[in-house]
Amino acid sequence: MNIIKLPKGNGEFRTIYVPDEASKVKMRACIPFLENRLESIRTIDVNYAFQRGRNCLQHAALHIGFRYSLSLDLCNFFDSLTADLVSDVIPQSIIDICFHQGVARQGFPSSPAISNLIGLKLDEEITKTLRRYQIQCVYSRYADDMTFSFNDEYLAEIIPSLVTTEITPLGFQINHKKTRLQCSSNGRRIICGIGVGDSSLHVTRKIRRKIRAAVHKGNMRSAKGLSEWAKNIVCHQFSGSY
């Protein structure tokens, strides 16, 4: 197994674990079981990452029309995906294949599917707590990015505390450096790099600048990819899929 350290841009590094080809084959063979297991135990459906037919556009679209959006980021998401959290839903034989030192490492082909199983427990606890305290908001998650949208500003102080209480026993922590509260009165809210307005999604200025910069530098492959991304946002806006 190779271990790669990639700079994150903030002075820190992301650790990627690259298994050998034989191990990759075994991990990929486990994915259908993991996906089917998720469907068989799913009680709520608020995660939009690592699933066919799901994407960050759908995640962002749920938050159209709200006054406030609160984004909470989970620290070291993949390093928090421990075998103990799924020992009750997947057999030990799969755990032996898909975990390294008790963790579903980032870079393993099976880890995204495992993150959805563990994330379901996370979502269940958060959703139950929001309902228990009658918190009027929309909650959805894209991997380690949790978003809560609401119209009453006071909820911005209550929600992080409630979430922390529920996720700590599961071994997760909020990265407070990335906590972000956005208000629609200050302009469009940005969720997963997508502009979210009062009635629609929008391409952000940042994406438009990146497209212009890529064209200026002659990096047409990057420009094309960014343009397709922008096109998807516009098409989603008019598809009525949200």
Coordinates of C-alpha atoms in Angstrom, one line a residue:
M1 CA 0.0 0.0 0.0
N2 CA 1.2 3.5 -0.9
I3 CA 0.5 6.5 1.4
I4 CA 0.4 9.9 -0.3
K5 CA 0.4 13.3 1.4
L6 CA -1.4 16.0 -0.7
P7 CA -1.2 19.7 0.3
K8 CA -4.6 21.1 1.1
G9 CA -3.7 24.8 0.6
N10 CA -4.0 25.8 4.2
G11 CA -0.6 24.4 5.3
E12 CA -2.1 21.0 6.2
F13 CA -2.0 17.7 4.2
R14 CA -4.6 15.2 3.1
T15 CA -3.5 11.6 3.5
I16 CA -4.5 9.3 0.7
Y17 CA -4.1 5.5 1.0
V18 CA -3.6 3.7 -2.3
P19 CA -4.1 -0.1 -2.0
D20 CA -2.5 -2.6 -4.3
E21 CA -4.4 -3.8 -7.3
A22 CA -5.5 -7.1 -5.8
S23 CA -6.9 -5.2 -2.7
K24 CA -8.7 -2.8 -5.0
V25 CA -10.4 -5.6 -6.8
K26 CA -11.6 -7.1 -3.5
M27 CA -12.8 -3.7 -2.2
R28 CA -14.7 -2.9 -5.4
A29 CA -16.4 -6.3 -5.1
C30 CA -17.8 -5.3 -1.8
I31 CA -19.4 -2.1 -3.1
P32 CA -22.7 -3.7 -4.3
F33 CA -23.3 -5.3 -0.9
L34 CA -22.6 -2.0 0.8
E35 CA -24.9 -0.1 -1.4
N36 CA -27.7 -2.6 -1.0
R37 CA -27.2 -2.6 2.7
L38 CA -27.7 1.1 2.8
E39 CA -30.9 0.9 0.9
S40 CA -32.2 -1.9 3.2
I41 CA -31.7 0.1 6.4
R42 CA -32.2 3.7 5.2
T43 CA -34.8 5.6 7.3
I44 CA -34.0 9.1 6.1
D45 CA -32.5 10.4 2.9
V46 CA -30.6 13.6 3.4
N47 CA -27.1 12.7 2.0
Y48 CA -26.3 13.7 -1.6
A49 CA -22.7 12.4 -1.9
F50 CA -21.3 9.2 -3.3
Q51 CA -24.6 7.8 -4.6
R52 CA -25.8 7.3 -8.2
G53 CA -28.4 9.9 -9.2
R54 CA -27.3 12.2 -6.4
N55 CA -25.1 15.3 -6.6
C56 CA -24.3 18.6 -5.0
L57 CA -26.7 20.5 -7.2
Q58 CA -29.6 18.6 -5.6
H59 CA -28.0 19.3 -2.2
A60 CA -27.8 23.0 -2.8
A61 CA -31.3 23.2 -4.4
L62 CA -32.9 22.1 -1.1
H63 CA -31.8 25.4 0.4
I64 CA -33.3 27.7 -2.1
G65 CA -35.5 30.5 -0.6
F66 CA -34.2 30.6 3.0
R67 CA -32.9 33.7 4.7
Y68 CA -29.9 31.9 6.4
S69 CA -27.7 29.0 5.7
L70 CA -25.3 27.5 8.2
S71 CA -22.5 25.3 7.0
L72 CA -20.8 22.9 9.4
D73 CA -17.7 20.9 8.3
L74 CA -16.6 17.6 9.9
C75 CA -13.0 17.3 11.0
N76 CA -11.0 14.5 9.4
F77 CA -14.1 12.8 7.9
F78 CA -12.6 9.6 6.5
D79 CA -10.3 9.1 9.5
S80 CA -13.5 9.1 11.6
L81 CA -15.1 6.2 9.7
T82 CA -14.2 3.5 12.1
A83 CA -15.2 -0.2 11.9
D84 CA -17.0 0.0 15.3
L85 CA -19.6 2.2 13.7
V86 CA -20.6 -0.4 11.1
S87 CA -20.0 -3.6 13.0
D88 CA -23.7 -4.0 13.5
V89 CA -24.6 -3.6 9.8
I90 CA -21.9 -5.3 7.7
P91 CA -20.1 -8.6 8.3
Q92 CA -16.6 -8.9 9.7
S93 CA -15.4 -10.4 6.4
I94 CA -16.1 -7.1 4.6
I95 CA -14.6 -5.1 7.5
D96 CA -11.4 -7.2 7.1
I97 CA -11.2 -6.2 3.4
C98 CA -12.3 -2.5 3.5
F99 CA -10.7 -1.2 6.6
H100 CA -7.0 -0.5 7.5
Q101 CA -6.2 -0.3 11.2
G102 CA -9.9 -0.1 11.9
V103 CA -10.5 2.9 9.6
A104 CA -12.1 3.2 6.1
R105 CA -9.2 5.1 4.6
Q106 CA -9.5 7.9 2.1
G107 CA -8.4 6.4 -1.2
F108 CA -10.0 3.0 -0.7
P109 CA -12.6 2.5 -3.5
S110 CA -15.1 1.1 -0.9
S111 CA -14.8 4.0 1.6
P112 CA -17.4 6.3 0.0
A113 CA -20.0 3.6 0.3
I114 CA -19.0 2.9 3.9
S115 CA -19.2 6.6 4.6
N116 CA -22.8 6.6 3.5
L117 CA -23.6 3.8 5.9
I118 CA -21.9 5.6 8.8
G119 CA -23.3 8.9 7.7
L120 CA -26.8 7.5 7.9
K121 CA -26.3 7.1 11.7
L122 CA -25.1 10.6 11.8
D123 CA -28.1 11.9 9.9
E124 CA -30.5 9.9 11.9
E125 CA -29.3 11.4 15.2
I126 CA -29.2 15.0 13.9
T127 CA -32.6 14.7 12.3
K128 CA -34.2 13.2 15.5
T129 CA -32.7 16.0 17.6
L130 CA -34.0 18.7 15.2
R131 CA -37.4 17.2 15.4
R132 CA -37.3 16.8 19.2
Y133 CA -36.5 20.5 19.7
Q134 CA -38.9 21.5 16.9
I135 CA -36.2 23.3 15.0
Q136 CA -37.7 24.7 11.8
C137 CA -35.0 24.2 9.2
V138 CA -33.9 22.1 6.3
Y139 CA -30.9 19.9 6.8
S140 CA -28.9 18.0 4.2
R141 CA -25.3 16.7 3.9
Y142 CA -22.8 16.3 1.2
A143 CA -20.1 14.0 2.6
D144 CA -18.5 16.0 5.4
D145 CA -20.4 19.2 4.6
M146 CA -23.6 19.7 6.6
T147 CA -25.9 22.5 5.7
F148 CA -28.8 23.9 7.7
S149 CA -31.1 26.6 6.2
F150 CA -33.7 28.5 8.2
N151 CA -35.4 31.9 8.5
D152 CA -34.8 32.6 12.2
E153 CA -31.3 33.9 13.0
Y154 CA -31.3 32.7 16.6
L155 CA -31.1 29.1 15.3
A156 CA -27.5 29.8 14.2
E157 CA -26.5 29.7 17.8
I158 CA -28.6 26.7 18.8
I159 CA -27.9 24.2 15.9
P160 CA -24.1 23.8 16.4
S161 CA -24.5 23.0 20.0
L162 CA -27.2 20.4 19.3
V163 CA -25.2 18.9 16.5
T164 CA -22.1 18.6 18.6
T165 CA -24.0 16.8 21.3
E166 CA -25.2 14.1 18.8
I167 CA -22.0 13.6 16.7
T168 CA -19.4 13.5 19.5
P169 CA -20.5 10.0 20.7
L170 CA -20.0 8.8 17.1
G171 CA -16.4 10.0 17.1
F172 CA -17.0 13.1 14.9
Q173 CA -16.1 16.7 15.6
I174 CA -17.0 20.0 13.9
N175 CA -14.2 21.9 12.3
H176 CA -15.1 25.3 13.8
K177 CA -12.6 27.1 11.5
K178 CA -14.9 26.3 8.6
T179 CA -18.3 27.1 10.2
R180 CA -20.0 29.6 8.1
L181 CA -23.3 31.5 8.4
Q182 CA -24.6 33.2 5.3
C183 CA -27.5 35.6 5.0
S184 CA -29.5 36.2 1.8
S185 CA -29.6 39.9 2.5
N186 CA -25.8 40.0 1.9
G187 CA -26.2 38.4 -1.5
R188 CA -26.6 34.9 -2.8
R189 CA -25.6 32.1 -0.4
I190 CA -22.9 29.7 -1.6
I191 CA -23.4 26.0 -0.9
C192 CA -20.9 23.5 -2.3
G193 CA -19.6 26.2 -4.7
I194 CA -23.1 26.9 -6.1
G195 CA -24.9 30.2 -5.7
V196 CA -28.3 29.7 -4.0
G197 CA -30.8 32.5 -4.3
D198 CA -34.4 33.1 -3.4
S199 CA -35.9 31.0 -6.2
S200 CA -33.0 29.4 -8.2
L201 CA -29.4 28.3 -8.4
H202 CA -26.7 30.4 -9.9
V203 CA -23.2 30.1 -11.3
T204 CA -20.8 31.9 -8.9
R205 CA -18.5 34.8 -9.8
K206 CA -15.6 32.5 -8.7
I207 CA -16.4 29.9 -11.3
R208 CA -16.8 32.6 -14.0
R209 CA -13.4 34.0 -13.1
K210 CA -11.9 30.5 -13.2
I211 CA -13.3 29.9 -16.7
R212 CA -11.9 33.2 -18.0
A213 CA -8.5 32.5 -16.4
A214 CA -8.4 29.0 -17.9
V215 CA -9.2 30.4 -21.4
H216 CA -6.6 33.2 -21.0
K217 CA -3.9 30.6 -20.1
G218 CA -5.0 28.4 -23.0
N219 CA -6.0 25.6 -20.6
M220 CA -9.0 24.6 -22.7
R221 CA -9.5 21.3 -21.0
S222 CA -10.0 23.1 -17.6
A223 CA -12.1 25.7 -19.3
K224 CA -14.3 23.1 -20.9
G225 CA -14.8 21.2 -17.6
L226 CA -15.7 24.4 -15.7
S227 CA -18.1 25.5 -18.5
E228 CA -19.8 22.1 -18.4
W229 CA -20.2 22.5 -14.6
A230 CA -21.7 26.0 -15.1
K231 CA -24.0 24.6 -17.8
N232 CA -25.2 21.9 -15.4
I233 CA -26.1 24.5 -12.8
V234 CA -28.2 26.4 -15.4
C235 CA -29.8 23.3 -16.7
H236 CA -30.7 22.1 -13.2
Q237 CA -32.2 25.5 -12.5
F238 CA -34.7 25.1 -15.4
S239 CA -35.3 21.4 -15.1
G240 CA -37.6 21.8 -12.2
S241 CA -35.9 18.9 -10.4
Y242 CA -35.8 20.7 -7.1

